[in-house]
Short mmCIF file of C-alpha atoms and ligand atoms in Angstrom, two decimals:
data_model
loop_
_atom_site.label_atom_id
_atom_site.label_comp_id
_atom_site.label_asym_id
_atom_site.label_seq_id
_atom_site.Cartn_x
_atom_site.Cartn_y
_atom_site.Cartn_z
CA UNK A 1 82.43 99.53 94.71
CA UNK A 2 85.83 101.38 93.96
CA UNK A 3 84.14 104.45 95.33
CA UNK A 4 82.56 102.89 98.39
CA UNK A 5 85.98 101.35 99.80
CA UNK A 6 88.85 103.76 98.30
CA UNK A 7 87.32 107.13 97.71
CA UNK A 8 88.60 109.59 100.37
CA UNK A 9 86.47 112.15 101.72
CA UNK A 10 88.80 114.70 101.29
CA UNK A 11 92.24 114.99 99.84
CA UNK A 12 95.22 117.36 100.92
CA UNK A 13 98.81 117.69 99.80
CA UNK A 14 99.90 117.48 104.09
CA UNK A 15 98.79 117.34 107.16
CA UNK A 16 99.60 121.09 107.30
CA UNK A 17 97.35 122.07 104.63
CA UNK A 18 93.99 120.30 106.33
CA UNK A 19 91.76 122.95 107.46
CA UNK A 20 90.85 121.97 110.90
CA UNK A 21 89.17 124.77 111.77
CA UNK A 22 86.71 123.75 109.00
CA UNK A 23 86.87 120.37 110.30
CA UNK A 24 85.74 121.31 113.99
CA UNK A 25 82.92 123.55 112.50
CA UNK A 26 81.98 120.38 111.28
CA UNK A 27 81.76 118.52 114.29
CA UNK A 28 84.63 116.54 113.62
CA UNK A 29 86.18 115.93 117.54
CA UNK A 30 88.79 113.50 117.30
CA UNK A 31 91.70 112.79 114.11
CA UNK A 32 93.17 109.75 113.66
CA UNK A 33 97.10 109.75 112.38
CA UNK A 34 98.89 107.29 110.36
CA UNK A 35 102.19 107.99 111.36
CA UNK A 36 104.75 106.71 108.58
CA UNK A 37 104.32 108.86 105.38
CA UNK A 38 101.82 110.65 106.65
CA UNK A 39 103.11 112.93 109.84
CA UNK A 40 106.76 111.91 109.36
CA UNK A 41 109.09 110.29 106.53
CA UNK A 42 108.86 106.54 106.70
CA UNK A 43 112.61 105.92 107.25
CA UNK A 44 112.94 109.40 109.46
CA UNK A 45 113.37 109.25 113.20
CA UNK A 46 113.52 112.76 113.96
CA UNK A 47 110.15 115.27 114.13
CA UNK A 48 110.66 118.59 112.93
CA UNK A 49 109.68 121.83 114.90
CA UNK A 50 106.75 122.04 112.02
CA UNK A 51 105.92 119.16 112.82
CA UNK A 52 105.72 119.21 116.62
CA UNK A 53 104.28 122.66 116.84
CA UNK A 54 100.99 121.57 114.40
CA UNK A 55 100.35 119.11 117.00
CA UNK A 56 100.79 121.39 119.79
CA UNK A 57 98.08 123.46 118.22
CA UNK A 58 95.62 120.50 117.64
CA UNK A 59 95.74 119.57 121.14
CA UNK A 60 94.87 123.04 121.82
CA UNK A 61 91.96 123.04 119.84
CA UNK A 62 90.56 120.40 122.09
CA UNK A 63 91.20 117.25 119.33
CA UNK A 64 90.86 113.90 120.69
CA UNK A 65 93.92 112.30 118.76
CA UNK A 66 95.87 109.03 118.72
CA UNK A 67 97.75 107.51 115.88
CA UNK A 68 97.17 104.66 114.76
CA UNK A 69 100.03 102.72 112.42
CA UNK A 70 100.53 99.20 110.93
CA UNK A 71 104.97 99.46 112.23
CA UNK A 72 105.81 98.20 115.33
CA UNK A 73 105.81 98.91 119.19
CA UNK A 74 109.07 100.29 119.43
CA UNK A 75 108.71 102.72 116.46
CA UNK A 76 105.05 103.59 117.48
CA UNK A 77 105.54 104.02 120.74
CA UNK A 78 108.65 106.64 120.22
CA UNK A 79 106.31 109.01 118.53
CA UNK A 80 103.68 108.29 120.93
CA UNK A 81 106.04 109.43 123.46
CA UNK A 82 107.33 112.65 122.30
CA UNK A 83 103.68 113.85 121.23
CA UNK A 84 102.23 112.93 124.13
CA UNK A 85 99.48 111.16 122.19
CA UNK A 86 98.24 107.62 122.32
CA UNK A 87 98.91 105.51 119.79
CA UNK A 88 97.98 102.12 118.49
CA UNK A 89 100.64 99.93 117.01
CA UNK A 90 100.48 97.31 114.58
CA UNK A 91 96.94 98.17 113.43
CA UNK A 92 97.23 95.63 110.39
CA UNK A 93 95.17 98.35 108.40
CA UNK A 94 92.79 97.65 106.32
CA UNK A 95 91.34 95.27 108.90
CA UNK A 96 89.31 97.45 111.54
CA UNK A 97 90.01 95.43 114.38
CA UNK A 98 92.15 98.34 115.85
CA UNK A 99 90.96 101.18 114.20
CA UNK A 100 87.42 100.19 116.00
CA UNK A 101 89.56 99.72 119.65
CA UNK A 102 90.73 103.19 118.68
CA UNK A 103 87.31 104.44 117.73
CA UNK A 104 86.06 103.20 121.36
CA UNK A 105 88.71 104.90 122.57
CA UNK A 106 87.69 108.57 122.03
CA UNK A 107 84.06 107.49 123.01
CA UNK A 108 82.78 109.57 120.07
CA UNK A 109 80.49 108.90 117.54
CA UNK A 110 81.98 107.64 114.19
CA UNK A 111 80.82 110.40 112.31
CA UNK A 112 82.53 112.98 114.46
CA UNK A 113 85.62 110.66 113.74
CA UNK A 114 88.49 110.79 110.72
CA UNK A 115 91.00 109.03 109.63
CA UNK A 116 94.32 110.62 107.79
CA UNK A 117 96.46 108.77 106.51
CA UNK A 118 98.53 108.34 102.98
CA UNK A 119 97.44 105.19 101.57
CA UNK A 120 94.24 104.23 100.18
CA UNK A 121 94.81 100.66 100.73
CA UNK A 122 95.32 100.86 104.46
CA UNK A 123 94.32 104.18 106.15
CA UNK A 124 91.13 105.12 103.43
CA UNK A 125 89.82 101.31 103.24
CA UNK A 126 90.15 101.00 106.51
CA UNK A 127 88.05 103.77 107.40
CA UNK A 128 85.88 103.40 104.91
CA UNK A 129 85.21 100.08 106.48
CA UNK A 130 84.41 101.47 109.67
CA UNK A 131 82.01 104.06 108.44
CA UNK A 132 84.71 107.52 109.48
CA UNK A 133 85.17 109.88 107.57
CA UNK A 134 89.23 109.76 106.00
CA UNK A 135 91.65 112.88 104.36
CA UNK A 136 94.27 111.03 101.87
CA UNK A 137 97.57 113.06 102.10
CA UNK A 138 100.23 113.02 99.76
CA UNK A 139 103.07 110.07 101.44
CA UNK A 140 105.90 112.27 102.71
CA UNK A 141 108.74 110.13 100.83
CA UNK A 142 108.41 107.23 98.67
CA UNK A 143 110.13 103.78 99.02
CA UNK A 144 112.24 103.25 96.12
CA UNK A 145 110.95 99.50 96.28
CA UNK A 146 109.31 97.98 93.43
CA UNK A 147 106.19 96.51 95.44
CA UNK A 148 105.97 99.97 97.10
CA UNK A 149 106.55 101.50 93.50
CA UNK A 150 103.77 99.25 91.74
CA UNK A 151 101.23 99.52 95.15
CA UNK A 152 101.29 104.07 94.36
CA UNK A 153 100.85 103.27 90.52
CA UNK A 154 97.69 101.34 91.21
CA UNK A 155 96.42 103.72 93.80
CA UNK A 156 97.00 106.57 91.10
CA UNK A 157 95.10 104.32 88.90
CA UNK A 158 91.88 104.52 91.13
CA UNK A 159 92.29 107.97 92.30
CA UNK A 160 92.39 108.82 88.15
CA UNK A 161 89.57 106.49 88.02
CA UNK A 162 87.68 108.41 91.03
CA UNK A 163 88.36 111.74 89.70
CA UNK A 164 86.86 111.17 86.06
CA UNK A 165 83.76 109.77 87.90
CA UNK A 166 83.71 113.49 89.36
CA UNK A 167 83.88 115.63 86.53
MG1 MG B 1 101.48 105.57 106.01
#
């Protein structure tokens, strides 16, 4: 069960690190972005050149992307701006409601589809749900909160859990 709904298909240290080139060999045609965490810092307005030049060079590559992120309108839609890519906003991930409208949106077929994100109980359950493939990314900066503390202690818990089920 833990591996059906929270095992990530592949996992990178960034967003940088993801081979894409790999992933287009593979037929994969269109990413999906969290946004918080997982292309910029949760509390962070500001996109780096890095940043903004990787996406540059996705585009190029002839990507379908959008992001797709659980914050609100105003935050979603700032990023959506300055990338130029379509974005949904409060996706309330896990629940696939969105993640599907987003999935009809590229007019792909799911398994040509993935999801990256840094949380396995939002962005990897929630694609697991809807049958895409998902990358789990290390989350750029960590909330000093103690719900946010004791939510990445768990997730380490299954990923342990996962990775002696490998070996
Ligand atoms: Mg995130």
């Amino acid at each position: 069960m833990i591996k059906k709904f929270f095992d990530p298909d592949y996992m990178e240290k960034d967003i940088f690190c993801i081979n894409y080139k790999s992933l287009y060999e593979n037929n994969i045609r269109g990413l999906i972005f969290d946004i918080d965490n997982t292309v910029i810092a949760y509390d962070n307005f500001l996109i780096d050149e890095k940043t903004r030049n990787l996406f540059k060079e996705l585009n190029k590559k002839k990507f379908m992307i959008c992001f797709l992120s659980n914050n609100k309108e105003k935050r979603v839609l700032k990023f959506s701006k300055e990338f130029k890519i379509y974005a949904f906003h409060g996706a309330l991930k896990p629940l696939p409601f969105v993640l599907k409208k987003a999935i009809k949106y590229f007019k792909l077929q799911r398994n040509q589809i993935v999801l990256i994100g840094d949380q396995i109980f939002t962005d990897i359950l929630c694609g697991k749900i809807c049958g895409i493939k998902t990358i789990l990314v290390n989350p750029i900066k960590l909330s000093l909160s103690r719900v946010e503390k004791f939510k990445r202690w768990i997730e380490k818990k299954i990923l342990e859990f996962l990775n002696n089920k490998r070996t």
